[in-house]
Amino acid sequence: MGICLQHMEIFPLPLSRYVLKYILGCNITWYDLAFFDSSLFDSLRSIVYNENDESYQSQEFFNQLEMTFAVDLPAEEGGGTLELGWC
């Protein structure tokens, strides 16, 4: 990519919106997911946003789902399971 810039050539590899934002140092939001996979974005949005009331779901709604998130770390990174919490 640097060589293309140096020689004023067009970079032959199309990059996704979130990749360009990462390279430029811009914040990546979950709205960028809509440009990558619109059906996944719509599915996640329907979970978070209640269209009947035109408001966001309450914390109680998410607590009732009893979802937990964990990542299994490879041995190179210390192994084990890392529990991910809510922000």
Short mmCIF file of C-alpha atoms in Angstrom, two decimals:
data_model
loop_
_atom_site.label_atom_id
_atom_site.label_comp_id
_atom_site.label_asym_id
_atom_site.label_seq_id
_atom_site.Cartn_x
_atom_site.Cartn_y
_atom_site.Cartn_z
CA MET A 1 0.00 0.00 0.00
CA GLY A 2 2.86 2.34 0.78
CA ILE A 3 4.49 1.65 -2.59
CA CYS A 4 1.21 2.51 -4.35
CA LEU A 5 1.07 5.82 -2.50
CA GLN A 6 4.71 6.55 -3.25
CA HIS A 7 4.30 5.87 -6.99
CA MET A 8 0.86 7.55 -7.16
CA GLU A 9 -0.83 4.32 -8.23
CA ILE A 10 -4.27 3.01 -7.32
CA PHE A 11 -4.21 0.32 -4.64
CA PRO A 12 -5.61 -2.79 -6.39
CA LEU A 13 -7.19 -4.34 -3.27
CA PRO A 14 -10.60 -2.99 -2.21
CA LEU A 15 -10.75 -2.48 1.55
CA SER A 16 -13.82 -2.57 3.77
CA ARG A 17 -15.10 0.59 5.40
CA TYR A 18 -13.98 -0.48 8.89
CA VAL A 19 -10.48 -1.37 7.63
CA LEU A 20 -10.09 2.09 6.10
CA LYS A 21 -11.36 3.71 9.30
CA TYR A 22 -8.85 1.66 11.32
CA ILE A 23 -5.98 2.70 9.03
CA LEU A 24 -7.05 6.35 9.24
CA GLY A 25 -7.35 6.15 13.03
CA CYS A 26 -11.09 6.84 13.11
CA ASN A 27 -13.43 5.26 15.64
CA ILE A 28 -15.13 2.10 14.44
CA THR A 29 -18.78 1.89 15.51
CA TRP A 30 -21.27 -0.90 15.26
CA TYR A 31 -23.01 1.05 12.47
CA ASP A 32 -20.02 0.12 10.29
CA LEU A 33 -21.27 -3.46 10.52
CA ALA A 34 -24.20 -2.45 8.29
CA PHE A 35 -21.77 -1.86 5.42
CA PHE A 36 -20.08 -5.22 6.00
CA ASP A 37 -23.09 -7.50 6.67
CA SER A 38 -26.48 -5.80 6.59
CA SER A 39 -28.48 -8.87 7.66
CA LEU A 40 -26.30 -9.38 10.75
CA PHE A 41 -26.61 -5.67 11.58
CA ASP A 42 -30.42 -5.82 11.28
CA SER A 43 -30.55 -8.93 13.48
CA LEU A 44 -28.42 -7.37 16.21
CA ARG A 45 -30.30 -4.09 15.96
CA SER A 46 -33.64 -5.87 16.44
CA ILE A 47 -32.29 -7.36 19.69
CA VAL A 48 -31.03 -4.02 21.02
CA TYR A 49 -33.75 -1.69 19.72
CA ASN A 50 -37.44 -2.21 20.47
CA GLU A 51 -39.26 -0.92 17.38
CA ASN A 52 -42.71 -1.22 18.98
CA ASP A 53 -41.86 1.33 21.69
CA GLU A 54 -39.22 3.08 19.56
CA SER A 55 -36.72 2.82 22.40
CA TYR A 56 -33.72 0.76 23.41
CA GLN A 57 -34.17 -2.41 25.44
CA SER A 58 -33.66 -2.08 29.20
CA GLN A 59 -30.85 -3.73 31.15
CA GLU A 60 -33.49 -6.01 32.70
CA PHE A 61 -34.29 -7.38 29.23
CA PHE A 62 -30.67 -8.41 28.71
CA ASN A 63 -30.42 -9.88 32.22
CA GLN A 64 -33.42 -12.11 31.44
CA LEU A 65 -31.62 -13.49 28.40
CA GLU A 66 -28.90 -14.82 30.76
CA MET A 67 -26.23 -14.52 28.11
CA THR A 68 -22.61 -15.02 29.06
CA PHE A 69 -19.65 -14.51 26.80
CA ALA A 70 -16.28 -16.18 27.12
CA VAL A 71 -13.18 -16.60 24.98
CA ASP A 72 -10.97 -19.68 25.12
CA LEU A 73 -7.38 -18.47 25.01
CA PRO A 74 -4.74 -20.53 23.19
CA ALA A 75 -1.76 -21.88 25.10
CA GLU A 76 0.49 -19.18 23.59
CA GLU A 77 -1.63 -16.54 25.34
CA GLY A 78 -1.71 -18.28 28.71
CA GLY A 79 -4.58 -20.70 28.07
CA GLY A 80 -7.80 -20.84 30.04
CA THR A 81 -11.08 -19.06 29.60
CA LEU A 82 -11.59 -15.30 29.72
CA GLU A 83 -15.04 -14.11 30.79
CA LEU A 84 -16.20 -11.00 28.96
CA GLY A 85 -18.38 -8.55 30.88
CA TRP A 86 -20.75 -5.74 29.99
CA CYS A 87 -19.43 -2.22 29.64
#
